Amino acid sequence: MKLKIAIQKSGRLHEDSLRLLKECGIDISNGGNKLKSTAANFPLEVYFLRDDDIPQYVEDAVADAGIVGENVVYEKKKEVEVMEQLGFGKCRLSIAIEKSEIYSKEKLNGKKIATSYPVILQEYLDKNKITAEIHEISGSVEIAPGIGLADAICDLVSSGSTLFTNGLKEAETILESQSVLIRNRCLDKEKLQLLEKLLFRIRSVKKAKNNKYILLNAPNEKLKEIVDLLPGMKSPTVLPLAESGWSSVHSVIDENDFWDIIEQLKAAGAQGILVVPIEKMIV
Ligand code: PRT
Ligand code: ZN
């Protein structure tokens, strides 16, 4: 028995999805077959599909699980369970208008908005009691205002350069999105166990990415102060250095607190600070 997972065949999420599986120790290098691939060292079959089709396939149990953007999950409204945010494919679904215009929600009333996300947009409009006409188009939404097809657009944005080069500006974000792991709602026990095993690995990889291993030398009279700055997984490891009066301190720190803590450590007298990436982190 194998767990079947659907990932994007090609496009923005393809590489990162494969990389994540690889970091989970799953080898799917026999990718010669364009539709599916079997992992060598985990009971997993990977299906390569268009991202738009992934929620449907997962709902229908053609695939047990899938990796897809939240934007697609919410737009397709399929009966699937979102298990975990994966931290890549980050973007936002935003309303954009011509650069020269001044934005207010109310001004959208009576306007024509072009989008590939009519469901999410309609929900947003309803919630804000705005009546606007949605013009659904499947690609190159950003050119719609320029050719007189719409007054505004609602599209995915990451760097903002597509909007900029089309004379548009981002006016309001209606959804923050990233890739997520989804699953079929009625998996049998065996499949669920496999999926939990995969999820455990995914979380270990994610956790490792958010943390750094730190090593430093501390004068013994400052040890208490320095150790207090470093939470560690349980508590920091402290080892004596060959030179008396000094200790080596090892710990794990959160990526987000990184620069703050480093500055405080230096101020407290820490020397020879080394920071190294962690490959996996089991907590
Ligand atoms: O063939 P298939 O249907 O599988 O692929 P696709 O062409 O529909 O999707 P693809 O590969 O473009 O995107 C897959 C997923 O990546 C999306 O569903 C999002 O979850 C995520 N993602 C992240 C993005 C972006 N960032 C993004 N910037 N998807 C699209 N864009 C587009 C956006 O539509 C706009 O045209 O990039 C342009 C804007 O980018 P910036 O950097 O100029 O702002
Ligand atoms: Zn698509």
PDB file of C-alpha atoms in Angstrom, residues 8 20 22 36-37 55 58 61 70 87 102 116 136 147 168 182 188 201 212 214 217-218 231 242-243 251 256:
ATOM      1  CA  GLN A   8       2.285  20.624  -9.253  1.00  0.00           C
ATOM      2  CA  LEU A  20      10.519  19.421   0.583  1.00  0.00           C
ATOM      3  CA  LYS A  22      13.697  15.299  -0.604  1.00  0.00           C
ATOM      4  CA  LYS A  36       3.735   9.848 -11.606  1.00  0.00           C
ATOM      5  CA  SER A  37       6.794   8.698  -9.781  1.00  0.00           C
ATOM      6  CA  PRO A  55      -8.101  19.913  -4.707  1.00  0.00           C
ATOM      7  CA  VAL A  58      -7.800  14.967  -3.380  1.00  0.00           C
ATOM      8  CA  ALA A  61      -9.420  10.320  -3.365  1.00  0.00           C
ATOM      9  CA  GLU A  70      -4.100  28.193  -0.203  1.00  0.00           C
ATOM     10  CA  GLY A  87       6.257  28.100   4.102  1.00  0.00           C
ATOM     11  CA  ILE A 102      -7.107  56.980  -5.110  1.00  0.00           C
ATOM     12  CA  SER A 116      -9.075  34.467 -11.922  1.00  0.00           C
ATOM     13  CA  GLU A 136     -13.507  36.192 -14.819  1.00  0.00           C
ATOM     14  CA  ILE A 147      -7.380  47.511 -22.592  1.00  0.00           C
ATOM     15  CA  LEU A 168      -1.198  49.454 -11.585  1.00  0.00           C
ATOM     16  CA  ILE A 182      -4.051  19.026   2.070  1.00  0.00           C
ATOM     17  CA  ASP A 188      -8.273   4.794   6.146  1.00  0.00           C
ATOM     18  CA  ARG A 201       9.127  14.752   8.879  1.00  0.00           C
ATOM     19  CA  LYS A 212      20.093  27.887  14.026  1.00  0.00           C
ATOM     20  CA  ILE A 214      24.960  28.544  17.865  1.00  0.00           C
ATOM     21  CA  ASN A 217      33.084  31.157  23.859  1.00  0.00           C
ATOM     22  CA  ALA A 218      32.178  32.866  27.106  1.00  0.00           C
ATOM     23  CA  PRO A 231      16.949  29.233  25.715  1.00  0.00           C
ATOM     24  CA  ALA A 242      41.283  24.289  27.354  1.00  0.00           C
ATOM     25  CA  GLU A 243      42.101  27.844  28.406  1.00  0.00           C
ATOM     26  CA  SER A 251      22.500  26.214  21.930  1.00  0.00           C
ATOM     27  CA  ASN A 256      13.476  35.473  14.067  1.00  0.00           C
TER      28      ASN A 256
END
